[in-house]
PDB file of C-alpha atoms and ligand atoms in Angstrom:
ATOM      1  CA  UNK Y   1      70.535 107.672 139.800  1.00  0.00           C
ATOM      2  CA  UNK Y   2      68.919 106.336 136.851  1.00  0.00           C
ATOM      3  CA  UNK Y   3      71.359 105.401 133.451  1.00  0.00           C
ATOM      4  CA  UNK Y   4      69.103 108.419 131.823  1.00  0.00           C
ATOM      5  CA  UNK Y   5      69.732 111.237 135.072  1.00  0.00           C
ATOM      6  CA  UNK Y   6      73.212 109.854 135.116  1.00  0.00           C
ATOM      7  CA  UNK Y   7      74.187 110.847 131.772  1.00  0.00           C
ATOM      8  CA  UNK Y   8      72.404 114.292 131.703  1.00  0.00           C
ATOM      9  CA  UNK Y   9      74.155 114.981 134.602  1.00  0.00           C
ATOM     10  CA  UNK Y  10      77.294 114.382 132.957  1.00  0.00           C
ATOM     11  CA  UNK Y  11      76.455 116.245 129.677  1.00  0.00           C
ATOM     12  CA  UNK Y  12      75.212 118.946 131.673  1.00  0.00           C
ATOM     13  CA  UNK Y  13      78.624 118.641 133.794  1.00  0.00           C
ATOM     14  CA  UNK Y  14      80.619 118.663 130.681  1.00  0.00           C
ATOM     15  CA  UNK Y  15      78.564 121.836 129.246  1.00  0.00           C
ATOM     16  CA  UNK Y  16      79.707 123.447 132.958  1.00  0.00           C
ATOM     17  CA  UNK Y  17      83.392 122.633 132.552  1.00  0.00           C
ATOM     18  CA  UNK Y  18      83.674 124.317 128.689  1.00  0.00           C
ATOM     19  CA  UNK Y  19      81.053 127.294 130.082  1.00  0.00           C
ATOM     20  CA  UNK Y  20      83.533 127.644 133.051  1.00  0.00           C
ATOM     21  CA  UNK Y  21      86.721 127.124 130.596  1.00  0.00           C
ATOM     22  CA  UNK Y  22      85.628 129.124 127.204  1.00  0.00           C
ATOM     23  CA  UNK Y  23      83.844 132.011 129.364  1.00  0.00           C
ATOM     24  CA  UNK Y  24      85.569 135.656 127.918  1.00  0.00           C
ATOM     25  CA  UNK Y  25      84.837 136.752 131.780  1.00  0.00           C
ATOM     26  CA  UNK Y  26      87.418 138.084 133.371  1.00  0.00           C
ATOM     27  CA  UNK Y  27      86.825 137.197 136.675  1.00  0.00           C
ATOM     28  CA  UNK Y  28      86.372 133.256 135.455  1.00  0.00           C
ATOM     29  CA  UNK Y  29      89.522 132.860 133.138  1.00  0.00           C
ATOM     30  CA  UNK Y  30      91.693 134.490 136.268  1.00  0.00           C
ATOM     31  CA  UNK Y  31      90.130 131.804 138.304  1.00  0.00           C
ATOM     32  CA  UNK Y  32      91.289 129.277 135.104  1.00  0.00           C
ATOM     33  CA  UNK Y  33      94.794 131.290 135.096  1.00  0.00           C
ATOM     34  CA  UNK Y  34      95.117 130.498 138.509  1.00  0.00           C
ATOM     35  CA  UNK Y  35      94.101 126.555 138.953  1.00  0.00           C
ATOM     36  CA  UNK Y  36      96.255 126.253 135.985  1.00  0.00           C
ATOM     37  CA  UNK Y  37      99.369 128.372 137.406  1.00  0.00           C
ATOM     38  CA  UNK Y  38      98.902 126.334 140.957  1.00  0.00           C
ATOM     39  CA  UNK Y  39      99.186 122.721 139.036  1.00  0.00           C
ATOM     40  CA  UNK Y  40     103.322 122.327 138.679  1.00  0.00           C
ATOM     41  CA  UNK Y  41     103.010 118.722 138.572  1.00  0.00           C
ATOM     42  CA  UNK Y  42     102.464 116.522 135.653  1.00  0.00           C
ATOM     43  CA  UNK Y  43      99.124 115.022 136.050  1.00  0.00           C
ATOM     44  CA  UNK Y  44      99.251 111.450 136.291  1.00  0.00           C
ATOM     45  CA  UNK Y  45      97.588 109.918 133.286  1.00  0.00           C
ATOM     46  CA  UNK Y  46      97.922 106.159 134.181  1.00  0.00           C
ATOM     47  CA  UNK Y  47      94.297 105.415 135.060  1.00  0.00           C
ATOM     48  CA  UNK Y  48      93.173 106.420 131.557  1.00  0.00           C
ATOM     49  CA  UNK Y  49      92.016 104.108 129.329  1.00  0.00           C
ATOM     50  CA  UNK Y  50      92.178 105.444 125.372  1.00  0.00           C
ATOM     51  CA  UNK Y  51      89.093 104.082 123.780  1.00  0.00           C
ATOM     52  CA  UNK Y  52      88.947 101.635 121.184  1.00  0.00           C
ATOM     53  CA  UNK Y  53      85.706 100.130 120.915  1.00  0.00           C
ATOM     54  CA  UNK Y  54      83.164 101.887 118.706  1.00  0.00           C
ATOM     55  CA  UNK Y  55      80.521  99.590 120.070  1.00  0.00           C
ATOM     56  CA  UNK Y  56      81.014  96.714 117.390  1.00  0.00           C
ATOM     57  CA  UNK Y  57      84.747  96.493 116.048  1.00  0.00           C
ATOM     58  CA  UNK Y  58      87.635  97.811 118.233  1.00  0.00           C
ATOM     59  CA  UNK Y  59      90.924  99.353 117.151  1.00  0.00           C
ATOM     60  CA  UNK Y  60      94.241  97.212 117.857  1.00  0.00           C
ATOM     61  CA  UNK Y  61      95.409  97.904 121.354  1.00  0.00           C
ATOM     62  CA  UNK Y  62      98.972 100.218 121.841  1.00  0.00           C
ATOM     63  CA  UNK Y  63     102.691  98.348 121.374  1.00  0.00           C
ATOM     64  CA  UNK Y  64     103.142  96.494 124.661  1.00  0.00           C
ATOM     65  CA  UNK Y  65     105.646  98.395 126.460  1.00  0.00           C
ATOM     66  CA  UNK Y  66     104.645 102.036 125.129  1.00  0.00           C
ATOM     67  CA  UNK Y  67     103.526 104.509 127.602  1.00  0.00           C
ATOM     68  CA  UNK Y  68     101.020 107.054 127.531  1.00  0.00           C
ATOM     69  CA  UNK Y  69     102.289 110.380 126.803  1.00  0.00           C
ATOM     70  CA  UNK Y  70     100.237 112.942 126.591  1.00  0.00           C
ATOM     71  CA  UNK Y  71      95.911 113.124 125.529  1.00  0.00           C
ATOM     72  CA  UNK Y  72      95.010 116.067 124.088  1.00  0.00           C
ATOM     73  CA  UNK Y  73      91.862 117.555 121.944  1.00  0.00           C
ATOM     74  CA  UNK Y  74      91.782 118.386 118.471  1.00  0.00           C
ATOM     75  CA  UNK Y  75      89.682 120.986 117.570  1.00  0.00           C
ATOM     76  CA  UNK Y  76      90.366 121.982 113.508  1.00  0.00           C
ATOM     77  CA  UNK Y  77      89.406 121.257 109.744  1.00  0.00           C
ATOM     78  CA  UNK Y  78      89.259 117.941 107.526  1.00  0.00           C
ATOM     79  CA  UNK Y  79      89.958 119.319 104.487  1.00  0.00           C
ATOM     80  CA  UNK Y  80      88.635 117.634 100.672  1.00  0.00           C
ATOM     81  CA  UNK Y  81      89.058 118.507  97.233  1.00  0.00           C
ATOM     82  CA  UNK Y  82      86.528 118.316  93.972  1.00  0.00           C
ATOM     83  CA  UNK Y  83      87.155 118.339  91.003  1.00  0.00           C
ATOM     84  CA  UNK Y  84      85.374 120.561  88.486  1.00  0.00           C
ATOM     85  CA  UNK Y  85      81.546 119.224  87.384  1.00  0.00           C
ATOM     86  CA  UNK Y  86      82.351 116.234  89.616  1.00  0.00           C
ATOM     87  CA  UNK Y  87      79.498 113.644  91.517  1.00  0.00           C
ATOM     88  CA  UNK Y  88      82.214 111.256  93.097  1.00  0.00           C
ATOM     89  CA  UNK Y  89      82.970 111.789  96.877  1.00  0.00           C
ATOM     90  CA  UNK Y  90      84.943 114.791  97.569  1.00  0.00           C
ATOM     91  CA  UNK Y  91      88.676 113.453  98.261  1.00  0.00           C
ATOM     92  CA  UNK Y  92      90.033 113.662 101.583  1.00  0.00           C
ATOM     93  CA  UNK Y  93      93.587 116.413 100.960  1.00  0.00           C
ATOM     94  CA  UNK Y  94      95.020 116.413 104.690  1.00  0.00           C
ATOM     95  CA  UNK Y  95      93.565 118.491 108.274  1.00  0.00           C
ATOM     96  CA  UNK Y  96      94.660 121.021 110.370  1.00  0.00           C
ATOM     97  CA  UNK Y  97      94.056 121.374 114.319  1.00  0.00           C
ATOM     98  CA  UNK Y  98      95.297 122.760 116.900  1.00  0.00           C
ATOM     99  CA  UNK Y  99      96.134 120.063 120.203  1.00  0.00           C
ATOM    100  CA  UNK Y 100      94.909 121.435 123.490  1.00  0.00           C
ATOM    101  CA  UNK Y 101      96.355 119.941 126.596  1.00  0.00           C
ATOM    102  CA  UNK Y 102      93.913 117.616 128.197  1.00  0.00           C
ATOM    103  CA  UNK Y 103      95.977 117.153 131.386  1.00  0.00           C
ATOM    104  CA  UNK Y 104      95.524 121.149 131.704  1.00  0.00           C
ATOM    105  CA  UNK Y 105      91.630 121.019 132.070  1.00  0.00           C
ATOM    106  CA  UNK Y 106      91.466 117.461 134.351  1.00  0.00           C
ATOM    107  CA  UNK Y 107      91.528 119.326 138.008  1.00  0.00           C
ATOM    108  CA  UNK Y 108      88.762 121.871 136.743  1.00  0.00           C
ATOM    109  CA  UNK Y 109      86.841 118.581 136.185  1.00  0.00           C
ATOM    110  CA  UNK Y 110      85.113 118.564 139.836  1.00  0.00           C
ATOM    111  CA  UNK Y 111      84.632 115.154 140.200  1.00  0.00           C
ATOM    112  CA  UNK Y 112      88.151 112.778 139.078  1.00  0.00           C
ATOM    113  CA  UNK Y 113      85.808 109.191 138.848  1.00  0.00           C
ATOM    114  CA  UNK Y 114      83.899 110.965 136.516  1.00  0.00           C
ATOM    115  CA  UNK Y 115      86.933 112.679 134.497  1.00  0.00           C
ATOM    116  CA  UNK Y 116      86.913 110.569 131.869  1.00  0.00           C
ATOM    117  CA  UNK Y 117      83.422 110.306 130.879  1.00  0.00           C
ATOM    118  CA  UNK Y 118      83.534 113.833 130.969  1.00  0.00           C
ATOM    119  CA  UNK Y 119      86.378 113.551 128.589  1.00  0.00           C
ATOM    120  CA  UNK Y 120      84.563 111.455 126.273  1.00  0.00           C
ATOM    121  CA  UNK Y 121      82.221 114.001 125.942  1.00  0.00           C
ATOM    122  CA  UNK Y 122      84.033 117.114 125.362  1.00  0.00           C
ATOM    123  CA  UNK Y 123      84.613 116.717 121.549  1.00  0.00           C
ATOM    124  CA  UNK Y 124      80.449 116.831 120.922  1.00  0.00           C
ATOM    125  CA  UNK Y 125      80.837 120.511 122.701  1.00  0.00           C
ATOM    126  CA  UNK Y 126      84.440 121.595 121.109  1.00  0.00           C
ATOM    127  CA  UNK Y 127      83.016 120.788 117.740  1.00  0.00           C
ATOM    128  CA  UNK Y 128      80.427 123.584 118.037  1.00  0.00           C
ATOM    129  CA  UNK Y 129      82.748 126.258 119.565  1.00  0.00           C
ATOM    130  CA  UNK Y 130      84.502 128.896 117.367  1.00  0.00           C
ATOM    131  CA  UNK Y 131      88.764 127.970 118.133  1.00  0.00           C
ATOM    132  CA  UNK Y 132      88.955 131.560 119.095  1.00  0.00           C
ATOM    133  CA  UNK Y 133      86.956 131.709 121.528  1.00  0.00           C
ATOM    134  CA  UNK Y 134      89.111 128.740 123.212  1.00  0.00           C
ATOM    135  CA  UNK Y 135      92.031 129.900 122.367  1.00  0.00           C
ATOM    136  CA  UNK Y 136      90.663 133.304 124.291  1.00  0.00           C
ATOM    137  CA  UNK Y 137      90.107 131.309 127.313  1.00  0.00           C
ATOM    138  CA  UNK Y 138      93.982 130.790 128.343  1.00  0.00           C
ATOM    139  CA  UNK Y 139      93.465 126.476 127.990  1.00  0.00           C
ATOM    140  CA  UNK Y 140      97.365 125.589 126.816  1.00  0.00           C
ATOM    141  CA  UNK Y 141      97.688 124.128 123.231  1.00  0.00           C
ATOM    142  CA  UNK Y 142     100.087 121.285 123.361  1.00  0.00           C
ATOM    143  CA  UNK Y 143     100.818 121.248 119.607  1.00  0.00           C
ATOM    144  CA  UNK Y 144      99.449 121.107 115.852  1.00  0.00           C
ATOM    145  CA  UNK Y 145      98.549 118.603 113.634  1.00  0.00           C
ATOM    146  CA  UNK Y 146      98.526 119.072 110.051  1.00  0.00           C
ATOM    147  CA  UNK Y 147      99.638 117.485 106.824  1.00  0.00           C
ATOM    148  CA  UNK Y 148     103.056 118.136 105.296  1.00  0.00           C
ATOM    149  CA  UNK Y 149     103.823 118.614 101.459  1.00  0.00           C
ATOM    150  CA  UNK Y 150     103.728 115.050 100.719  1.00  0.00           C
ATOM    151  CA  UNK Y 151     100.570 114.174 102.651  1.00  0.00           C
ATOM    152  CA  UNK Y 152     102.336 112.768 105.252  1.00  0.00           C
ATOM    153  CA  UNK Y 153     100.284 113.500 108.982  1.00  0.00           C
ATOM    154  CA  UNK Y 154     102.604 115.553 111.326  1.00  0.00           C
ATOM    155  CA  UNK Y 155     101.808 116.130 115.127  1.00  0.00           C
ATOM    156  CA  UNK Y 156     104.199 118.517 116.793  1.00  0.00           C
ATOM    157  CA  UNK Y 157     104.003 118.323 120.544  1.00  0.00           C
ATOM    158  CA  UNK Y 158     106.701 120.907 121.024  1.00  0.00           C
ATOM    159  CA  UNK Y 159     109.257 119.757 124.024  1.00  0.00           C
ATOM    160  CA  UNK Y 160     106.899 116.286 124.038  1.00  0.00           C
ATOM    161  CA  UNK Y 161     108.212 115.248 120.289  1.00  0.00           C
ATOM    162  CA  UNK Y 162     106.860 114.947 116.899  1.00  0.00           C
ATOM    163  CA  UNK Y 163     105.029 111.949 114.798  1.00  0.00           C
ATOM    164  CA  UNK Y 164     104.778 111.454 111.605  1.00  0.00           C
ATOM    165  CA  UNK Y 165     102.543 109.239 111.128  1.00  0.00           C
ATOM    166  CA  UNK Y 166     100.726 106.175 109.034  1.00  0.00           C
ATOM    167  CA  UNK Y 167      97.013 104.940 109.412  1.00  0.00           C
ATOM    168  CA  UNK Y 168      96.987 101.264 110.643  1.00  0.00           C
ATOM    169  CA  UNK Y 169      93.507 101.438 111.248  1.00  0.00           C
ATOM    170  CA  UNK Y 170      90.168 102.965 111.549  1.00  0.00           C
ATOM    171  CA  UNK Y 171      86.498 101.995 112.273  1.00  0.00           C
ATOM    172  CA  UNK Y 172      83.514 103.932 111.990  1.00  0.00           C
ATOM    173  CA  UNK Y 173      82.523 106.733 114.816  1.00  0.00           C
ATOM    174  CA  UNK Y 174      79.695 104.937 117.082  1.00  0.00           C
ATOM    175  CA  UNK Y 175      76.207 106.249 115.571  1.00  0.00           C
ATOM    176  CA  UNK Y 176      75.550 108.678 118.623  1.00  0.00           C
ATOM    177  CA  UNK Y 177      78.381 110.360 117.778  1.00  0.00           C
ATOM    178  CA  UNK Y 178      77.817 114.564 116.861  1.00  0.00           C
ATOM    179  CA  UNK Y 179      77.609 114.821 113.336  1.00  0.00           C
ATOM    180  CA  UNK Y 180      79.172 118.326 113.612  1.00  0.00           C
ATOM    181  CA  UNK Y 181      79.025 121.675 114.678  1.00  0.00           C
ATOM    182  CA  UNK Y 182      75.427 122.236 116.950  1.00  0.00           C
ATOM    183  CA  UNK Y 183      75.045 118.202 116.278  1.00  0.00           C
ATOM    184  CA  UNK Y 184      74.566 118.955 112.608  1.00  0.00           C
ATOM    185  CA  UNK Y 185      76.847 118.123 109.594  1.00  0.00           C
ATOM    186  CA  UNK Y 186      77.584 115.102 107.266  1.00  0.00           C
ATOM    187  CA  UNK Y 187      79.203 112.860 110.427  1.00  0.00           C
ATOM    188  CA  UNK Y 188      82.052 111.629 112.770  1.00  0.00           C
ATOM    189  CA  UNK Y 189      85.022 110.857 110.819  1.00  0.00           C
ATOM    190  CA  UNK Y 190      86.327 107.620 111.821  1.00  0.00           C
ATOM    191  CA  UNK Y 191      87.981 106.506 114.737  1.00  0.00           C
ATOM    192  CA  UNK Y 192      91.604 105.465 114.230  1.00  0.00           C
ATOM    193  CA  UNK Y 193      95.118 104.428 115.176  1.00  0.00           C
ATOM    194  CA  UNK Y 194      98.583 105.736 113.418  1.00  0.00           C
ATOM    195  CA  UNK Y 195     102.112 104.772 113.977  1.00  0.00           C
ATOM    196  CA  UNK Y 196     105.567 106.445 113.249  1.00  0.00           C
ATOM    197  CA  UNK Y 197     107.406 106.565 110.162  1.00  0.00           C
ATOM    198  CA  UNK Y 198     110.978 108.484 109.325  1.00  0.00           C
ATOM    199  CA  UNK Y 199     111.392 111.955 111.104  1.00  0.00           C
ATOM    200  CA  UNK Y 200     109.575 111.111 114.129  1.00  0.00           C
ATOM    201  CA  UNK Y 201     111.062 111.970 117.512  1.00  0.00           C
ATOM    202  CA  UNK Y 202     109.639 110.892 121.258  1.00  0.00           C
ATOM    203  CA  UNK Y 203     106.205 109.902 119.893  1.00  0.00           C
ATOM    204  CA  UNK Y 204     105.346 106.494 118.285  1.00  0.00           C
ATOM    205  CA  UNK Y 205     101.472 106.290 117.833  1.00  0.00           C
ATOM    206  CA  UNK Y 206      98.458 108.174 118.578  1.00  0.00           C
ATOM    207  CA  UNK Y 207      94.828 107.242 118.411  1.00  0.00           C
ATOM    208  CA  UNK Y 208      91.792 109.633 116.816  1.00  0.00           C
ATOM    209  CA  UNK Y 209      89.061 108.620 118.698  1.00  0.00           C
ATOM    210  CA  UNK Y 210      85.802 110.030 120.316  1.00  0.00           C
ATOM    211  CA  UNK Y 211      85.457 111.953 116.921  1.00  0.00           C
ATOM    212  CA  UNK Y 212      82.723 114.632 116.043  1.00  0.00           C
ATOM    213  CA  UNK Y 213      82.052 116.181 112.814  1.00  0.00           C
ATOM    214  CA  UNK Y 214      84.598 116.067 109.662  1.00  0.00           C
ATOM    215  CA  UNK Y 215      83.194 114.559 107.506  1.00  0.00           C
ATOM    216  CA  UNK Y 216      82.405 115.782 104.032  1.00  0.00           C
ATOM    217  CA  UNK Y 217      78.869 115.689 102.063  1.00  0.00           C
ATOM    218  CA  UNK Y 218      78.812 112.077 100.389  1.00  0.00           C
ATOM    219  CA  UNK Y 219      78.927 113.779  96.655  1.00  0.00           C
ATOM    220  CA  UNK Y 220      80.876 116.768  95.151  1.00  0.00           C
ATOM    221  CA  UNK Y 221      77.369 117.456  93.379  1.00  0.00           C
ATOM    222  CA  UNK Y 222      78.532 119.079  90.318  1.00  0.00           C
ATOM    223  CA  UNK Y 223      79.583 122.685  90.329  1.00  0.00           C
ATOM    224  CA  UNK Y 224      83.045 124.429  90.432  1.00  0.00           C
ATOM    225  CA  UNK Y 225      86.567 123.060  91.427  1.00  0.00           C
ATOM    226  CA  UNK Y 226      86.632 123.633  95.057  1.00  0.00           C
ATOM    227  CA  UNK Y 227      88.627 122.699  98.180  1.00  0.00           C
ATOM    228  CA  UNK Y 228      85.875 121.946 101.466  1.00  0.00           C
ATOM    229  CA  UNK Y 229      86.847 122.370 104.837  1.00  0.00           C
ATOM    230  CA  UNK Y 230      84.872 120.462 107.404  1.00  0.00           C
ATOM    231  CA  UNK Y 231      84.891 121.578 111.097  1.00  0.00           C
ATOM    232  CA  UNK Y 232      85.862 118.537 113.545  1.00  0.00           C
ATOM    233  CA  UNK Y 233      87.028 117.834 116.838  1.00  0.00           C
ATOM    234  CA  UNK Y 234      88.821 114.706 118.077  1.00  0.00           C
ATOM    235  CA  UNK Y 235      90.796 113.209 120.810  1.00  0.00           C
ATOM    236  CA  UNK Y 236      94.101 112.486 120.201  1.00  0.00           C
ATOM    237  CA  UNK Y 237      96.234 110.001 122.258  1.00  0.00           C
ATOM    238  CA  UNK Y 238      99.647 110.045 122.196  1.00  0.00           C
ATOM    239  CA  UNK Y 239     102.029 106.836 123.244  1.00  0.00           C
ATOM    240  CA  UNK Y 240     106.001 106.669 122.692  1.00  0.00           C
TER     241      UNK Y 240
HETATM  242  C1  NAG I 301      93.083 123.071 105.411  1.00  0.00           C
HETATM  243  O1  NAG I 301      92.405 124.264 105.649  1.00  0.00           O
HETATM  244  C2  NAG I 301      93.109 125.191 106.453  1.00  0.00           C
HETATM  245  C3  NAG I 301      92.210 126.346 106.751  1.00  0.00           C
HETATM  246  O2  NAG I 301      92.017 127.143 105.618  1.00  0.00           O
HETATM  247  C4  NAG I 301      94.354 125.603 105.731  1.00  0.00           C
HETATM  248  O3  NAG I 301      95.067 126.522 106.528  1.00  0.00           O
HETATM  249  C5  NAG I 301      95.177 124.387 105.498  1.00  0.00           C
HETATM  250  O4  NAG I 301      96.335 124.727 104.792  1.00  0.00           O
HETATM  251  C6  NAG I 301      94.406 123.340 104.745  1.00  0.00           C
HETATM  252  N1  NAG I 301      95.199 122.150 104.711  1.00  0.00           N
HETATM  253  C7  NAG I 301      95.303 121.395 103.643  1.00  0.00           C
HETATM  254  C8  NAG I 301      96.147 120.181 103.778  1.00  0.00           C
HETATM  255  O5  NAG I 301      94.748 121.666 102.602  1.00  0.00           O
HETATM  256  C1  NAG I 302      89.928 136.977 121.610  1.00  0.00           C
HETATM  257  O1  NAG I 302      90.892 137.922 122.051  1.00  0.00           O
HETATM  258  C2  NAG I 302      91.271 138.826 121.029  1.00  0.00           C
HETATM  259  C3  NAG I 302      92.425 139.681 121.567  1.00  0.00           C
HETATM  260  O2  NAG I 302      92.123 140.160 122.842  1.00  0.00           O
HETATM  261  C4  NAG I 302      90.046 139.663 120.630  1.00  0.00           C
HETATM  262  O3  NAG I 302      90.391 140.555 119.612  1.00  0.00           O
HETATM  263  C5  NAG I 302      88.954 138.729 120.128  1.00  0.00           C
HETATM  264  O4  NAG I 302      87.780 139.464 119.838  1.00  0.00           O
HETATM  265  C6  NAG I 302      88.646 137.666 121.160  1.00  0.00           C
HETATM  266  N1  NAG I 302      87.737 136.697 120.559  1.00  0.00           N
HETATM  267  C7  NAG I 302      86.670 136.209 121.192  1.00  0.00           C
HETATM  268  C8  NAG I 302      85.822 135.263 120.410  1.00  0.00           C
HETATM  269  O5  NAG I 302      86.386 136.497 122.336  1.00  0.00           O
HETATM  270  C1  NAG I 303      82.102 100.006 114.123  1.00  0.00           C
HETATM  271  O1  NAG I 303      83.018 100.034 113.045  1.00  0.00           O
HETATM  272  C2  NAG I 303      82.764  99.064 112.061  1.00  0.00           C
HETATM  273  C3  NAG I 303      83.948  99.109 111.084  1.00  0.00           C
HETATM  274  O2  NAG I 303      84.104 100.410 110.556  1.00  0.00           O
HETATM  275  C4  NAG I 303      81.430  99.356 111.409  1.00  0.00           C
HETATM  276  O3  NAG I 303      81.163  98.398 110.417  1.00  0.00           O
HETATM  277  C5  NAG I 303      80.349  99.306 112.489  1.00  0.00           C
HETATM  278  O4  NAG I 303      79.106  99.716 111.930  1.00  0.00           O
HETATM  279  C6  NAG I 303      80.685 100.220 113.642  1.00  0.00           C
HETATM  280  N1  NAG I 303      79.787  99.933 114.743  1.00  0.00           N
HETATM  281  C7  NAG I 303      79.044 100.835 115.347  1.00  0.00           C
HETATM  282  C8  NAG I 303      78.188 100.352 116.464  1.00  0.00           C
HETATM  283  O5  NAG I 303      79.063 102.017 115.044  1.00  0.00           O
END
């Protein structure tokens, strides 16, 4: 196949797996219900690879000696803040998401060489889907992220642990990446990497990568006080 065929078949793949996965049919979600109930193994993660390259610059690698622990997708708000009558950038206040389990949808994925390109492509689709729809379709959500009272970014993974977290870094989303919901919207929040601070438990860092949507309009533009939320969805890797 041809670079171009190739990745149409994959998007069109990809559009497959979240048709097959988000359908409100009965009959499909059983069949969901019961690939999911007849995997009782952990999936074996080891041959992926969390991506760190937006094409250009490329985000520092994991701790040597950290293991992968879980990858999941974010699928939530950015949230920002303006002031009243103000022109400046609206100001980034914290996020909310739920964390679906990645290593859920993997065997629904027909084809394992191409899981994670299929992976890499999922956010540009979840970004577009109302959460309850998703939620409808039985897919496990590992955890939450959101922001505690101090600011401070919290990812509870349940029985997998809890980070609270730091930015160490972060690089621009590639330019092809969705812009938001239906591939429209102000952009990709940026890719980046976090590490643990006090209160964390099992969990050390996680990467926001593969990004789509997020980000707010470049001015507040006058007008009222007013808090903006902007719809996103992400992959998040978790090592500990
Ligand atoms: C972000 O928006 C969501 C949805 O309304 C809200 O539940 C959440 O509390 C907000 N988070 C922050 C940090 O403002
Ligand atoms: C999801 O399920 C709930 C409860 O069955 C239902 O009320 C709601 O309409 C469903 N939402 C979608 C988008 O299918
Ligand atoms: C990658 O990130 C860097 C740093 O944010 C940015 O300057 C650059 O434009 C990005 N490259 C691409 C190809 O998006």
């Amino acid at each position: 196949m041809m670079a171009g065929q190739r990745s149409s078949f994959i998007a069109t793949l990809a559009i497959l797996l979240l048709s097959f996965v988000c359908s409100t049919q009965a009959r499909r979600i059983k069949r969901v219900d019961q690939e999911l109930s007849a995997r009782n193994k952990p999936m074996d993660l080891s041959k992926f690879q969390v991506p760190l390259s937006n094409g250009s610059a490329t985000l520092p690698s994991p701790t040597a000696g950290l293991s992968l622990k879980a990858i999941t997708l974010g699928r939530g708000t950015q949230n920002y803040t303006c002031a009243a009558g103000s022109t400046a950038a609206p100001v980034a206040i914290g996020a909310k998401a739920n964390l679906l389990d990645v290593s859920s949808l993997l065997p629904l994925i027909p084809s394992p060489q191409k899981a994670q390109t299929i992976l890499n492509l999922l956010p540009q689709y979840l970004v577009s889907f109302d959460f309850s729809v998703i939620q409808n379709a039985s897919i496990p959500i590992l955890g939450k992220h959101i922001f505690d009272a101090t600011g401070v970014p919290v990812f509870n993974l349940g029985a997998k642990g809890v980070l609270r977290a730091k930015k160490v870094a972060g690089i621009a989303a590639p330019k092809t990446a969705s812009k938001g919901a239906n591939g429209q919207g102000d952009g990709a929040v940026d890719w980046l990497a976090l590490t643990e601070v006090a209160g964390s438990v099992g969990l050390k860092e996680v990467y926001r990568v593969e990004t789509a949507g997020g980000k707010a309009p470049a001015s507040c533009g006058g007008g009222p006080a007013r808090n903006i939320e902007v719809q996103y969805a992400s992959q998040y890797w978790f090592f500990g």
